[in-house]
Tab-separated table of C-alpha atoms in Angstrom:
chain	number	residue	atom	x	y	z
A	238	MET	CA	-9.633	-22.297	-12.050
A	239	SER	CA	-10.888	-24.522	-9.327
A	240	ALA	CA	-14.330	-25.133	-7.960
A	241	ALA	CA	-15.435	-25.229	-4.361
A	242	GLY	CA	-14.980	-28.449	-2.502
A	243	ASP	CA	-11.643	-29.400	-4.061
A	244	SER	CA	-9.044	-30.630	-1.588
A	245	GLY	CA	-5.436	-29.486	-1.385
A	246	SER	CA	-3.912	-26.054	-1.623
A	247	ARG	CA	-5.390	-23.286	-3.726
A	248	ALA	CA	-4.702	-19.688	-4.538
A	249	LEU	CA	-7.572	-17.529	-3.320
A	250	LEU	CA	-7.519	-14.365	-5.404
A	251	PHE	CA	-9.541	-11.291	-4.450
A	252	SER	CA	-10.546	-8.034	-6.071
A	253	GLY	CA	-13.093	-5.605	-4.705
A	254	HIS	CA	-14.207	-2.033	-4.327
A	255	MET	CA	-12.706	0.407	-1.877
A	256	ILE	CA	-14.976	1.809	0.792
A	257	ASP	CA	-16.558	5.070	-0.367
A	258	GLY	CA	-14.702	8.169	0.686
A	259	PRO	CA	-16.479	11.113	2.277
A	260	GLY	CA	-18.515	12.989	-0.297
A	261	ARG	CA	-18.377	10.353	-3.036
A	262	ALA	CA	-20.909	11.569	-5.628
A	263	THR	CA	-22.233	8.136	-6.627
A	264	PRO	CA	-22.172	5.578	-3.801
A	265	ARG	CA	-20.505	2.289	-4.677
A	266	PHE	CA	-19.437	0.757	-1.332
A	267	PRO	CA	-20.986	2.894	1.413
A	268	PRO	CA	-19.480	2.331	4.872
A	269	ALA	CA	-22.868	1.075	6.120
A	270	LEU	CA	-22.420	-2.014	3.908
A	271	GLU	CA	-19.130	-3.033	5.535
A	272	PRO	CA	-20.667	-5.624	7.932
A	273	ALA	CA	-22.654	-7.273	5.109
A	274	ALA	CA	-19.606	-7.273	2.814
A	275	ARG	CA	-17.440	-8.822	5.549
A	276	GLN	CA	-20.068	-11.500	6.160
A	277	ALA	CA	-20.330	-12.279	2.420
A	278	ILE	CA	-16.540	-12.567	2.038
A	279	GLU	CA	-16.292	-14.750	5.140
A	280	GLY	CA	-19.122	-16.897	3.776
A	281	GLU	CA	-17.275	-17.495	0.513
A	282	LEU	CA	-14.072	-18.421	2.368
A	283	ASP	CA	-16.116	-20.808	4.530
A	284	ARG	CA	-17.744	-22.315	1.425
A	285	LEU	CA	-14.291	-22.834	-0.052
A	286	ALA	CA	-13.071	-24.315	3.259
A	287	ALA	CA	-10.131	-21.904	3.148
A	288	GLY	CA	-7.345	-22.869	5.496
A	289	PRO	CA	-3.612	-23.042	6.150
A	290	ALA	CA	-2.883	-25.054	2.991
A	291	ASP	CA	-4.157	-22.179	0.823
A	292	VAL	CA	-2.654	-18.829	-0.116
A	293	ALA	CA	-4.651	-15.580	-0.259
A	294	ILE	CA	-3.707	-12.961	-2.849
A	295	SER	CA	-5.019	-9.402	-2.898
A	296	SER	CA	-3.991	-5.810	-2.647
A	297	ALA	CA	-4.656	-3.888	0.581
A	298	ALA	CA	-6.892	-0.937	-0.210
A	299	CYS	CA	-9.447	0.117	2.375
A	300	GLY	CA	-12.657	-1.801	1.837
A	301	GLY	CA	-12.890	-5.193	0.155
A	302	ASP	CA	-9.156	-5.920	0.035
A	303	ILE	CA	-8.660	-5.426	3.760
A	304	LEU	CA	-11.873	-7.288	4.624
A	305	PHE	CA	-10.670	-10.250	2.525
A	306	ALA	CA	-7.161	-10.224	4.021
A	307	GLU	CA	-8.539	-10.042	7.571
A	308	ALA	CA	-10.866	-12.982	6.898
A	309	ALA	CA	-8.083	-15.028	5.290
A	310	LEU	CA	-5.672	-14.332	8.148
A	311	ALA	CA	-8.352	-15.307	10.683
A	312	ARG	CA	-8.508	-18.735	8.983
A	313	GLY	CA	-4.729	-19.199	9.061
A	314	VAL	CA	-4.395	-18.672	5.301
A	315	LYS	CA	-0.958	-17.464	4.220
A	316	THR	CA	-1.659	-13.987	2.877
A	317	ARG	CA	0.261	-12.150	0.163
A	318	VAL	CA	-0.450	-8.462	-0.415
A	319	TYR	CA	0.466	-6.884	-3.752
A	320	LEU	CA	0.870	-3.109	-3.901
A	321	PRO	CA	0.739	-1.372	-7.309
A	322	LEU	CA	2.675	1.674	-6.086
A	323	ASP	CA	5.426	2.281	-3.547
A	324	GLU	CA	3.907	1.931	-0.092
A	325	PRO	CA	3.646	5.631	0.888
A	326	ALA	CA	1.920	6.492	-2.419
A	327	PHE	CA	-0.399	3.480	-2.136
A	328	VAL	CA	-1.387	4.323	1.436
A	329	GLU	CA	-2.065	7.953	0.477
A	330	GLN	CA	-4.162	7.025	-2.567
A	331	SER	CA	-5.915	3.847	-1.443
A	332	VAL	CA	-6.177	3.844	2.358
A	333	ALA	CA	-5.650	7.165	4.143
A	334	PHE	CA	-8.708	8.942	2.732
A	335	ALA	CA	-10.943	6.555	4.700
A	336	GLY	CA	-9.490	7.560	8.078
A	337	ASP	CA	-7.363	6.246	10.924
A	338	ARG	CA	-9.449	3.109	11.498
A	339	TRP	CA	-8.625	1.852	7.997
A	340	LEU	CA	-4.967	2.878	8.368
A	341	ASP	CA	-4.744	0.801	11.555
A	342	ARG	CA	-6.386	-2.165	9.839
A	343	TYR	CA	-4.043	-1.807	6.853
A	344	ARG	CA	-1.011	-1.850	9.176
A	345	ALA	CA	-2.367	-4.922	11.004
A	346	VAL	CA	-2.862	-6.804	7.709
A	347	ILE	CA	0.553	-5.803	6.370
A	348	SER	CA	2.272	-6.869	9.610
A	349	ARG	CA	0.912	-10.418	9.197
A	350	SER	CA	1.238	-10.765	5.409
A	351	GLU	CA	3.946	-11.099	2.824
A	352	ARG	CA	4.132	-7.681	1.129
A	353	LEU	CA	5.149	-7.412	-2.532
A	354	VAL	CA	5.567	-3.943	-4.034
A	355	ALA	CA	5.287	-3.759	-7.828
A	356	PRO	CA	7.961	-1.093	-8.454
A	357	ASP	CA	10.434	-3.078	-6.308
A	358	VAL	CA	9.679	-6.479	-7.865
A	359	LEU	CA	8.612	-5.607	-11.418
A	360	GLY	CA	10.575	-2.405	-11.919
A	361	PRO	CA	9.307	0.897	-13.265
A	362	LEU	CA	6.119	1.121	-15.280
A	363	ALA	CA	6.448	0.940	-19.044
A	364	ALA	CA	5.293	3.978	-20.995
A	365	GLY	CA	1.488	4.063	-21.025
A	366	GLU	CA	1.141	1.222	-18.507
A	367	ASP	CA	-1.307	1.647	-15.630
A	368	PRO	CA	-0.077	0.504	-12.191
A	369	PHE	CA	-3.483	-0.871	-11.157
A	370	GLU	CA	-3.942	-2.919	-14.332
A	371	ARG	CA	-0.375	-4.181	-13.970
A	372	VAL	CA	-0.961	-5.311	-10.384
A	373	ASN	CA	-4.166	-7.132	-11.407
A	374	ARG	CA	-2.303	-9.091	-14.077
A	375	TRP	CA	0.561	-9.744	-11.657
A	376	MET	CA	-1.770	-11.045	-8.945
A	377	LEU	CA	-3.506	-13.354	-11.433
A	378	ASP	CA	-0.166	-14.613	-12.752
A	379	GLU	CA	1.019	-15.232	-9.194
A	380	ALA	CA	-2.223	-16.998	-8.301
A	381	GLN	CA	-1.826	-19.292	-11.313
A	382	ARG	CA	1.850	-19.880	-10.481
A	383	LEU	CA	1.109	-20.720	-6.849
A	384	GLY	CA	-2.193	-22.536	-7.348
A	385	GLY	CA	-1.884	-23.906	-10.874
A	386	ALA	CA	-5.392	-24.707	-12.031
A	387	ARG	CA	-6.546	-24.335	-8.432
A	388	VAL	CA	-7.391	-20.618	-8.377
A	389	ALA	CA	-10.586	-19.230	-6.897
A	390	LEU	CA	-11.386	-15.567	-7.616
A	391	ILE	CA	-13.712	-13.793	-5.211
A	392	CYS	CA	-14.791	-10.283	-6.120
A	393	LEU	CA	-16.854	-7.657	-4.330
A	394	TRP	CA	-18.233	-5.604	-7.179
A	395	ASN	CA	-21.194	-3.530	-8.339
A	396	GLY	CA	-20.971	-4.800	-11.931
A	397	GLU	CA	-19.902	-1.462	-13.359
A	398	GLY	CA	-16.701	0.163	-14.575
A	399	GLY	CA	-14.400	1.728	-12.037
A	400	ASP	CA	-13.218	5.248	-11.406
A	401	GLY	CA	-10.196	4.670	-13.630
A	402	PRO	CA	-8.024	1.929	-15.116
A	403	GLY	CA	-7.518	-1.270	-13.154
A	404	GLY	CA	-9.950	-2.167	-10.424
A	405	THR	CA	-12.444	-4.970	-10.058
A	406	LYS	CA	-13.977	-4.743	-13.544
A	407	HIS	CA	-10.517	-5.071	-15.068
A	408	MET	CA	-9.754	-8.133	-12.912
A	409	MET	CA	-13.063	-9.743	-13.893
A	410	ASP	CA	-12.359	-9.030	-17.573
A	411	VAL	CA	-8.867	-10.554	-17.324
A	412	VAL	CA	-10.130	-13.676	-15.529
A	413	GLN	CA	-13.043	-14.150	-17.931
A	414	ALA	CA	-10.728	-13.709	-20.936
A	415	GLU	CA	-8.778	-16.691	-19.628
A	416	HIS	CA	-12.020	-18.655	-19.144
A	417	GLY	CA	-11.654	-18.545	-15.387
A	418	ASP	CA	-14.422	-18.837	-12.858
A	419	ALA	CA	-15.202	-16.144	-10.356
A	420	VAL	CA	-17.486	-15.770	-7.389
A	421	TRP	CA	-19.158	-12.396	-7.695
A	422	ILE	CA	-20.453	-10.846	-4.501
A	423	ASP	CA	-22.788	-8.232	-5.956
A	424	ILE	CA	-22.456	-5.260	-3.649
A	425	ARG	CA	-25.781	-3.884	-4.925
A	426	ARG	CA	-27.549	-6.832	-3.281
A	427	LEU	CA	-25.974	-6.525	0.159
């Protein structure tokens, strides 16, 4: 994976927590941290001098994914959004619970990005396969295909396991298993 300051095109891979839904028992990404998270993501893209020669790869859940995609699009970075489920199921599970504001932002990101839907591209899930783990591996494979050794992972994470399979911890584990580098924005310090 590539370091900051390299010239030429790169794949900018992102994984991060969703914004906390109403009534979440243990806060992970409270809505009050959104401005600080946006600033931290934008700061990493600035540090990497992200621009039109690069490609941004993420999903589009409310929270970190959308913040990353918005920041990448604002810099003219070609953005590819990978959905683990068919779009209506993804929106219901990973966007709608956070309200209309996030739905509008999701639609704005999708309208300006290349959208890839796992069931359409990869086919049905294999028995016992988790859609969120599969999309993490797919995004990493795509980042390596598009960026070669020039992949930069940015994650917005609290350092803990997720609410289920997949998620940011899984992406970090997969990247670290391949001896990749990652920029960890520790949400607990925002």
